[in-house]
Backbone as CSV, one residue per row, in Angstrom:
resi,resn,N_x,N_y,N_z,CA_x,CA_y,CA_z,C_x,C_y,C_z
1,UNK,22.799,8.415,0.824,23.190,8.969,2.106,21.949,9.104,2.987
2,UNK,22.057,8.989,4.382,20.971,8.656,4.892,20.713,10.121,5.914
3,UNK,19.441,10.697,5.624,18.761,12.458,6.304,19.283,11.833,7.576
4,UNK,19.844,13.231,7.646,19.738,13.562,9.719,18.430,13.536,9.943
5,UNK,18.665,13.521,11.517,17.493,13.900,11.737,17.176,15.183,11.885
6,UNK,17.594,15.855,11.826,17.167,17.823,11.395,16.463,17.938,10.294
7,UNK,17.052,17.344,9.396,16.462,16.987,7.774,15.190,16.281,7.144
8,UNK,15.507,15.181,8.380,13.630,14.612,8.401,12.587,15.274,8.979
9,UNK,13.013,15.706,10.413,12.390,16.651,10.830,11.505,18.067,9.886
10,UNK,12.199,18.690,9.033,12.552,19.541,8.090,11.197,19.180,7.180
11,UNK,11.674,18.009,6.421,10.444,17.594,5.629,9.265,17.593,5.891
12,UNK,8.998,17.295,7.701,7.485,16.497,7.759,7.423,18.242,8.249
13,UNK,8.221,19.214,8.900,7.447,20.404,9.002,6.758,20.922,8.088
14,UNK,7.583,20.569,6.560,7.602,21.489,5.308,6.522,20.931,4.415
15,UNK,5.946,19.395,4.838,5.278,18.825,3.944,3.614,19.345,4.015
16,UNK,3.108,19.164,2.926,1.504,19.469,2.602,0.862,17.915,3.540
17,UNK,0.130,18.660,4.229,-0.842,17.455,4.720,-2.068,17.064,3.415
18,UNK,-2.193,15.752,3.190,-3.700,15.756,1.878,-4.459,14.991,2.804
19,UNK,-4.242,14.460,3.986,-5.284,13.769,4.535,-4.979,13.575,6.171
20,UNK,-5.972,13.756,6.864,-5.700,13.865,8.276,-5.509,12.515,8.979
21,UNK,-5.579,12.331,9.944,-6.028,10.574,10.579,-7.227,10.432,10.616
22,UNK,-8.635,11.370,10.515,-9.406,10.977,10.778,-10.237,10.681,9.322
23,UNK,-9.562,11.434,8.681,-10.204,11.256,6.877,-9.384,10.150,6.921
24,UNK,-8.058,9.541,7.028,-7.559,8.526,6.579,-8.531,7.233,7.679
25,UNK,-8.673,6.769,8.471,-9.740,6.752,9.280,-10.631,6.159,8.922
26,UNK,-11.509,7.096,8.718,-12.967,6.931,7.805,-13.137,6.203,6.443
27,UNK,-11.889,6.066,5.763,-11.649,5.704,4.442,-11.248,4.366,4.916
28,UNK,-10.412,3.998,5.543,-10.119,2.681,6.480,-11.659,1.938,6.783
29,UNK,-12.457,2.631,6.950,-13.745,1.928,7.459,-14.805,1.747,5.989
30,UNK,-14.424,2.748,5.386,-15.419,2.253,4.378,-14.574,0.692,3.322
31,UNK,-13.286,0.848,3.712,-12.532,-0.106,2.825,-12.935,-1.517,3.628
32,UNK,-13.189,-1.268,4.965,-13.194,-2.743,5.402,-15.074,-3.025,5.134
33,UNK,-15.562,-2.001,5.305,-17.024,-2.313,4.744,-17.183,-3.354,3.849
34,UNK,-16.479,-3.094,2.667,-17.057,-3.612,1.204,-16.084,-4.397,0.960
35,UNK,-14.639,-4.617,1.975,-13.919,-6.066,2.032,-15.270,-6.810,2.823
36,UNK,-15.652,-7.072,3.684,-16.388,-7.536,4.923,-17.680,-7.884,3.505
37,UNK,-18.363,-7.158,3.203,-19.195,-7.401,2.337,-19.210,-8.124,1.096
38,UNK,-17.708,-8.390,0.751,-17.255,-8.903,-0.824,-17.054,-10.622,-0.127
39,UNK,-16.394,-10.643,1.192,-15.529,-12.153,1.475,-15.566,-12.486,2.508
40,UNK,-16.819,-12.083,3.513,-17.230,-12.546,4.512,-17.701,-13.910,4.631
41,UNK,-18.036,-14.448,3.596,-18.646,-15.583,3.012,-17.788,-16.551,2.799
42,UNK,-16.246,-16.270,2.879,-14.988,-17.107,2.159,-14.216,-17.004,3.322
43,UNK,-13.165,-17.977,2.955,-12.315,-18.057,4.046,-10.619,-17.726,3.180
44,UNK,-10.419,-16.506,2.931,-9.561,-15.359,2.204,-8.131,-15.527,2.912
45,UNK,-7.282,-15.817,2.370,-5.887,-15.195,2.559,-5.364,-13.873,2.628
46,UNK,-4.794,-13.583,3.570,-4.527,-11.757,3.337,-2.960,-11.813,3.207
47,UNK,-2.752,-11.199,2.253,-1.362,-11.166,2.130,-0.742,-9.122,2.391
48,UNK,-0.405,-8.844,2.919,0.097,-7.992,3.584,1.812,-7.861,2.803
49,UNK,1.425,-6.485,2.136,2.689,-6.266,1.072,3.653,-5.452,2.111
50,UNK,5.045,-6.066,2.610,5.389,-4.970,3.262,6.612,-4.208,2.517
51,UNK,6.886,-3.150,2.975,7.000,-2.743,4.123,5.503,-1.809,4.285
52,UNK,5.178,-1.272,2.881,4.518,-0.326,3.014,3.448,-0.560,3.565
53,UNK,2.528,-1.879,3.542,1.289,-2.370,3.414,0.822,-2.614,4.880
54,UNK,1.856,-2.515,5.703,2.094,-2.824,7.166,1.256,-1.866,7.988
55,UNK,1.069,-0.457,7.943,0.240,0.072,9.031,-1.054,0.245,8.125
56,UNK,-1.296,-0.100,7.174,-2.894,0.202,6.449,-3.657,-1.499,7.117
57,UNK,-2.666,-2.244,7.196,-3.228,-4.194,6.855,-3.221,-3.916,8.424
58,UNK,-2.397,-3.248,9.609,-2.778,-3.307,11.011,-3.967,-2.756,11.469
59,UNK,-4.269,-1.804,10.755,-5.831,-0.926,10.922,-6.795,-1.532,10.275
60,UNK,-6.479,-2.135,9.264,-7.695,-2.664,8.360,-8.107,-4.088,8.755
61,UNK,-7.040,-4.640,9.357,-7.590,-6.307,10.027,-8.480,-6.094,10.611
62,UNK,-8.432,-5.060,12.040,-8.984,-5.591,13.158,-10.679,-5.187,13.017
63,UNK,-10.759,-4.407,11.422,-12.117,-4.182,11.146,-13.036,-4.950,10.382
64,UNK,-11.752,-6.501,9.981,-12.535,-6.850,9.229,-13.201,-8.806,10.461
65,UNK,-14.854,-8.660,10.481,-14.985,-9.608,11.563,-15.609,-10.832,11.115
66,UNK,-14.042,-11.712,10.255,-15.017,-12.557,9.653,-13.591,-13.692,9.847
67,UNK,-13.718,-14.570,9.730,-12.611,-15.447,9.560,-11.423,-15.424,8.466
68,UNK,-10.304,-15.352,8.553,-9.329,-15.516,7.819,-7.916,-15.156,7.805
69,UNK,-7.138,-15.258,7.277,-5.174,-16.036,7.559,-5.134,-14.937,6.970
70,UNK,-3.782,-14.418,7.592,-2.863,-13.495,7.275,-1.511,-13.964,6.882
71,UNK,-0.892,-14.034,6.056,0.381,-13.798,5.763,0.632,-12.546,5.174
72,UNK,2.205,-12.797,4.570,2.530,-11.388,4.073,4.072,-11.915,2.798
73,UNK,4.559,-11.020,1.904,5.285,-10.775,1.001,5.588,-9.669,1.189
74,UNK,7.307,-9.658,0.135,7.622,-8.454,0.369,9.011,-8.618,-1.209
75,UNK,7.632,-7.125,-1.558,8.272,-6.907,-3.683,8.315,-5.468,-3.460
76,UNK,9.472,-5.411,-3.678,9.518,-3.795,-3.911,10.092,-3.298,-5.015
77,UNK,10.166,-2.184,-5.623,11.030,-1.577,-6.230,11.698,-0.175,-6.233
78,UNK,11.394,0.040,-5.333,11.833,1.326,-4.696,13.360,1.114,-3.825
79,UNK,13.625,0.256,-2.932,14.639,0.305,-1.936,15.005,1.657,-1.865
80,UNK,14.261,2.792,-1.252,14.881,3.625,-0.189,15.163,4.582,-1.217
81,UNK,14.420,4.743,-2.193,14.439,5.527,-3.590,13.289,6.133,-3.488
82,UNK,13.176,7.395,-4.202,12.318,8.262,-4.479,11.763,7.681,-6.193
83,UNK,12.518,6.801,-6.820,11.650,6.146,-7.788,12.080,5.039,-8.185
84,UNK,10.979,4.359,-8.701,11.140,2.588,-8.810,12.287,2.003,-10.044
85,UNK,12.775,0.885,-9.858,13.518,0.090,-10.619,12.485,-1.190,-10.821
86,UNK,13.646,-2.052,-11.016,13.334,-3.159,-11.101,12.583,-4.043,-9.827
87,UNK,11.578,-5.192,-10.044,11.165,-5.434,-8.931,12.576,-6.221,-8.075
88,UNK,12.193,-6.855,-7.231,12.355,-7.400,-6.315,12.229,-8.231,-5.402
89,UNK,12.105,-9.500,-5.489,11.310,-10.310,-4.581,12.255,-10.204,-3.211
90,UNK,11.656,-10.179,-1.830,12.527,-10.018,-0.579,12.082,-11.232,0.247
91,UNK,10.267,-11.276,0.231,10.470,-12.675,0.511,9.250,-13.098,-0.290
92,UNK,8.692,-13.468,-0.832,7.806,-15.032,-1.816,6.417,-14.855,-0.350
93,UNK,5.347,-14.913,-1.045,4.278,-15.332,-0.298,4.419,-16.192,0.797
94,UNK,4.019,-15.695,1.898,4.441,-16.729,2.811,3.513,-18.076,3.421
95,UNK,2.258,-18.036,2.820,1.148,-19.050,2.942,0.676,-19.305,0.958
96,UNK,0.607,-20.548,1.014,-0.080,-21.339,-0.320,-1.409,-20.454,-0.584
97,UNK,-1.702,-19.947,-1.528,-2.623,-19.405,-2.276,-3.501,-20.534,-3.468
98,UNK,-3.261,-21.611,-3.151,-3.881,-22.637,-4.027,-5.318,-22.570,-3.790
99,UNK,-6.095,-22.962,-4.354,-8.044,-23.018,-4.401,-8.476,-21.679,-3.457
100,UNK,-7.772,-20.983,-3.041,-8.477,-19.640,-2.466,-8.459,-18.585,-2.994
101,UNK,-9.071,-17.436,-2.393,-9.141,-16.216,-2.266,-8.534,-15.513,-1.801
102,UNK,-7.745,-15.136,-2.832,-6.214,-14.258,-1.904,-6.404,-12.571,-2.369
103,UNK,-6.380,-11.726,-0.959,-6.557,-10.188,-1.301,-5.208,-9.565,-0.484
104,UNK,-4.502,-8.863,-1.879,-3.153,-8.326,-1.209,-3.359,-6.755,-1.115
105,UNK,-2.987,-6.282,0.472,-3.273,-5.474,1.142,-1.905,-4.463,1.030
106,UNK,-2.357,-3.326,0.269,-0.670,-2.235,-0.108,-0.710,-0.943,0.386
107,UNK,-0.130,-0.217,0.636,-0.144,0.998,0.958,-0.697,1.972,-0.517
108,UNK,-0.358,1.951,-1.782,-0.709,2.764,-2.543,-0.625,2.334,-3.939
109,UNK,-1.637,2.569,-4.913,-1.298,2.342,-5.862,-0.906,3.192,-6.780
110,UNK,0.388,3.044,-7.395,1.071,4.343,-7.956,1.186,3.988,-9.395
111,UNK,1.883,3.136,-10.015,2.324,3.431,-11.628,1.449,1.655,-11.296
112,UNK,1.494,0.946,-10.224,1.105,-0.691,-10.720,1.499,-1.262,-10.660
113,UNK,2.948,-1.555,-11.228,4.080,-2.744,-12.139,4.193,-3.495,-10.666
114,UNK,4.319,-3.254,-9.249,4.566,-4.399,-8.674,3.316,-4.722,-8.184
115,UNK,2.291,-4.420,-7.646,1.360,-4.688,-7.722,0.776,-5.823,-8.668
116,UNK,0.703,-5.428,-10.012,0.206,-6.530,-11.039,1.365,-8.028,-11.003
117,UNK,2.833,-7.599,-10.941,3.425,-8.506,-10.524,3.271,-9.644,-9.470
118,UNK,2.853,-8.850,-8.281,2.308,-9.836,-7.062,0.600,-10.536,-7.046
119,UNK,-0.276,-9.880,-7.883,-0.835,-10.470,-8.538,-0.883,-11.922,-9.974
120,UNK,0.131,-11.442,-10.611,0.151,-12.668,-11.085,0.804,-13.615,-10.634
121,UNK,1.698,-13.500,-9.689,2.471,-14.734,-9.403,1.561,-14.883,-8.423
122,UNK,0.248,-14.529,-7.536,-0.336,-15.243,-6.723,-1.612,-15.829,-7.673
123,UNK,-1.839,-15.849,-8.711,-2.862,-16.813,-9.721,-1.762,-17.992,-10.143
124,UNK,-0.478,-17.684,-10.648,0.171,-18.585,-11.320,0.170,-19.464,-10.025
125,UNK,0.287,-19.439,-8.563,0.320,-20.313,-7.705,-0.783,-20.328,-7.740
126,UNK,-1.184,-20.318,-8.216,-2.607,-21.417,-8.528,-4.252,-20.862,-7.517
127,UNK,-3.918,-19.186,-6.929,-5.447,-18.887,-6.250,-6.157,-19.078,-7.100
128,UNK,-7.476,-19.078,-6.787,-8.793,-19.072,-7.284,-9.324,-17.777,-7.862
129,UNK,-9.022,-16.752,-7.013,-8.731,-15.455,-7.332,-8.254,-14.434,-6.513
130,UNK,-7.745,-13.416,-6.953,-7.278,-12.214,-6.156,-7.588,-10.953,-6.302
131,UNK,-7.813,-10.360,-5.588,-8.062,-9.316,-5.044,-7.080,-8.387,-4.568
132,UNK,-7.564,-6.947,-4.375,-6.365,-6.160,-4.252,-7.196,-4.720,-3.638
133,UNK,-6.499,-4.478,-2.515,-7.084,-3.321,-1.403,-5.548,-2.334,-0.965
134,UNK,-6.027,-1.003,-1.171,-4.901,-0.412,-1.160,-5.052,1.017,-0.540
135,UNK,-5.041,1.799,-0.011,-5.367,2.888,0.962,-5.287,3.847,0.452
136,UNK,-4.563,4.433,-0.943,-4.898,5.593,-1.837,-4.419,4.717,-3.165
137,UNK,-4.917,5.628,-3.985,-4.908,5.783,-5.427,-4.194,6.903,-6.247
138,UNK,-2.980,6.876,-6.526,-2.848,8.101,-7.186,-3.260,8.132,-8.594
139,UNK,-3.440,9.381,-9.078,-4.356,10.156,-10.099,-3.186,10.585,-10.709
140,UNK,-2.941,9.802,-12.002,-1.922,10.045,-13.212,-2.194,9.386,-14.288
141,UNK,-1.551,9.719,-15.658,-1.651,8.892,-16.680,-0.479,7.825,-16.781
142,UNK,0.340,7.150,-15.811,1.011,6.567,-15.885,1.708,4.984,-15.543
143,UNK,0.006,4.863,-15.286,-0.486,3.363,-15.172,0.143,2.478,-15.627
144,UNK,0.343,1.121,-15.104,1.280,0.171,-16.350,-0.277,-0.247,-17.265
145,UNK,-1.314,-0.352,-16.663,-2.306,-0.599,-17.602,-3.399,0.534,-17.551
146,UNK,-4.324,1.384,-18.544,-4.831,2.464,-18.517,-5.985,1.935,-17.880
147,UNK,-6.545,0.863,-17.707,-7.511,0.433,-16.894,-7.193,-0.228,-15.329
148,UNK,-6.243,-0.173,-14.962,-6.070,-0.607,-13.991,-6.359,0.198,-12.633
149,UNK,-7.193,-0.805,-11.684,-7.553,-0.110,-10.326,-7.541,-1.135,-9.682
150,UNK,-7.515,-0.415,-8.066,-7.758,-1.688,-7.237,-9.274,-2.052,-6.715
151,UNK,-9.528,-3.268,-6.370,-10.585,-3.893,-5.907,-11.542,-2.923,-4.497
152,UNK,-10.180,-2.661,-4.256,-10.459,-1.586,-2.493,-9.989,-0.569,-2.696
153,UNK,-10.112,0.665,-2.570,-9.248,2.027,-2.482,-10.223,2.987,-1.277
154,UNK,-9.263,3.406,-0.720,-9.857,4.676,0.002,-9.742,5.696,-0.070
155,UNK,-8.625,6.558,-0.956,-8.565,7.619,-1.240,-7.469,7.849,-2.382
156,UNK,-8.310,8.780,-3.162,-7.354,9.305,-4.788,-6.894,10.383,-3.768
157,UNK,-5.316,10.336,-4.413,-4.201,11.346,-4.246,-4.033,12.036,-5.859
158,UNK,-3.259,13.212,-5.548,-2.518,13.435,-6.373,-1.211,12.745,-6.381
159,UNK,-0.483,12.973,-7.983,0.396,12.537,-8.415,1.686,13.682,-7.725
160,UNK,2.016,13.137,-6.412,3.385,14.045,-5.832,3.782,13.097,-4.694
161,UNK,4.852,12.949,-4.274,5.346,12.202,-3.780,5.591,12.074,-2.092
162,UNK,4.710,11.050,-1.895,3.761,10.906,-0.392,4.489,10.033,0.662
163,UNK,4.552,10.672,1.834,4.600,9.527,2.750,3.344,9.339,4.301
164,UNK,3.786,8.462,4.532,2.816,8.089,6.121,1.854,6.892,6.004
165,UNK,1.566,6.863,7.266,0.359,5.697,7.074,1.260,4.425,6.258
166,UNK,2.330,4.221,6.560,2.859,3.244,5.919,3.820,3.180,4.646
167,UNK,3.561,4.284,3.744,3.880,5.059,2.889,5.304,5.830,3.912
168,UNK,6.609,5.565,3.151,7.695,6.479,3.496,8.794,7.523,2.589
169,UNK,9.182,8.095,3.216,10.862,9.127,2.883,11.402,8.700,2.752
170,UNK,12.216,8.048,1.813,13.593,7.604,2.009,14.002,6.572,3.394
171,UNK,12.967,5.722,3.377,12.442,5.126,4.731,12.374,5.396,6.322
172,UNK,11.723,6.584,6.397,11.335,7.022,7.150,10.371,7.643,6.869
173,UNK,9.302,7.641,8.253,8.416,8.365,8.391,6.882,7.685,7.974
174,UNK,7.143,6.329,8.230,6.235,5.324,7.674,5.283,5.658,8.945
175,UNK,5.450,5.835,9.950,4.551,5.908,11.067,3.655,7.474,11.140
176,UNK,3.744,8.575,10.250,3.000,9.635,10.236,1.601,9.260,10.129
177,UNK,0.851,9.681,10.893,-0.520,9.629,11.520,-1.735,10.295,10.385
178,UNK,-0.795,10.255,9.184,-1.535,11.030,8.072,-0.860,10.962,7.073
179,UNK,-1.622,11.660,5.860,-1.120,11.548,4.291,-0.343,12.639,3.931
180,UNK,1.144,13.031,3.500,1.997,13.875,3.516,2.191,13.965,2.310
181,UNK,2.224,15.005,1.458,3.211,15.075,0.162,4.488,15.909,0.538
182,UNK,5.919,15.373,-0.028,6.782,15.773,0.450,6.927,17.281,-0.711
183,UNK,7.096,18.680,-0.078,7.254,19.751,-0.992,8.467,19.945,-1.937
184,UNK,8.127,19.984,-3.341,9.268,20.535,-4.047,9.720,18.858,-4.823
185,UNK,9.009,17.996,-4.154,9.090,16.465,-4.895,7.544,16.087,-5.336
């Protein structure tokens, strides 16, 4: 069933802020730093995970000043859920990842499983290698792999259930100007 809007409203009053725009911001700049510094040298595919990956990959392009293609995919497992299923392919990479450098750009890395998914099917198409930049990190033991991180991160969260910056509610609220944990979830 889909929140009124009294109800969404409700949430973003009620929610814990963990990060402002300008800490989210600043973390945006150090992420394009040490992208800019890792593949300035290459001519990189950006693949842009949406829905979520959409306002972190709009802020994070225009910082990065070096040559290279954007496309985008779209794997989810959430659909409009507060927790994941099965993946999902919605649409397949939309540029060839063959002999390059492909870095997929996500809103968060949470348990992994689609993440590592869109990773391997962009090696099995044959990149050279991939990379992976993602705008928080949450802090749990519930990793699909106990070593797994991303290439880029800008900020560890806690393990509670976040929206903004691309990150949503029950799909809404992807456009909050900051990092939200929703209370009581």
């Amino acid at each position: 069933m889909t929140p009124s809007l009294a109800e969404l409203r409700h949430i973003h009053h009620q929610a814990d802020c963990l990060a402002d725009q300008a800490s989210v911001e600043a973390a945006i700049d150090r992420i394009a730093a040490a992208i800019t510094a890792r593949l300035s040298a290459q001519r990189p595919v950006i693949y842009v995970v949406m829905n979520g990956g959409l306002v972190f990959a709009g802020q994070l392009l225009t910082r990065l000043d070096f040559p290279l293609e954007v496309a985008y995919l779209h794997a989810t497992r959430y659909r409009q859920q507060t927790q994941g299923a099965e993946l999902q392919w919605q649409v397949a990479p939309t540029v060839d990842p063959r002999g390059r450098c492909a870095l997929v750009i996500d809103d968060i890395l949470d348990e992994g499983h689609t993440l590592l998914a869109i990773v391997d099917a962009l090696r099995a198409a044959g990149a050279d290698e991939v990379l992976t930049a993602v705008l928080l990190d949450k802090r749990h033991e519930r990793k699909a792999r106990p070593d797994l991180r991303a290439d880029f991160h800008g900020l560890e969260v806690v393990d509670r259930y976040l929206y903004g910056y691309g990150m949503d509610y029950q799909g809404w609220w992807r456009n909050a100007n900051g990092i939200y944990a929703v209370k009581g979830l």
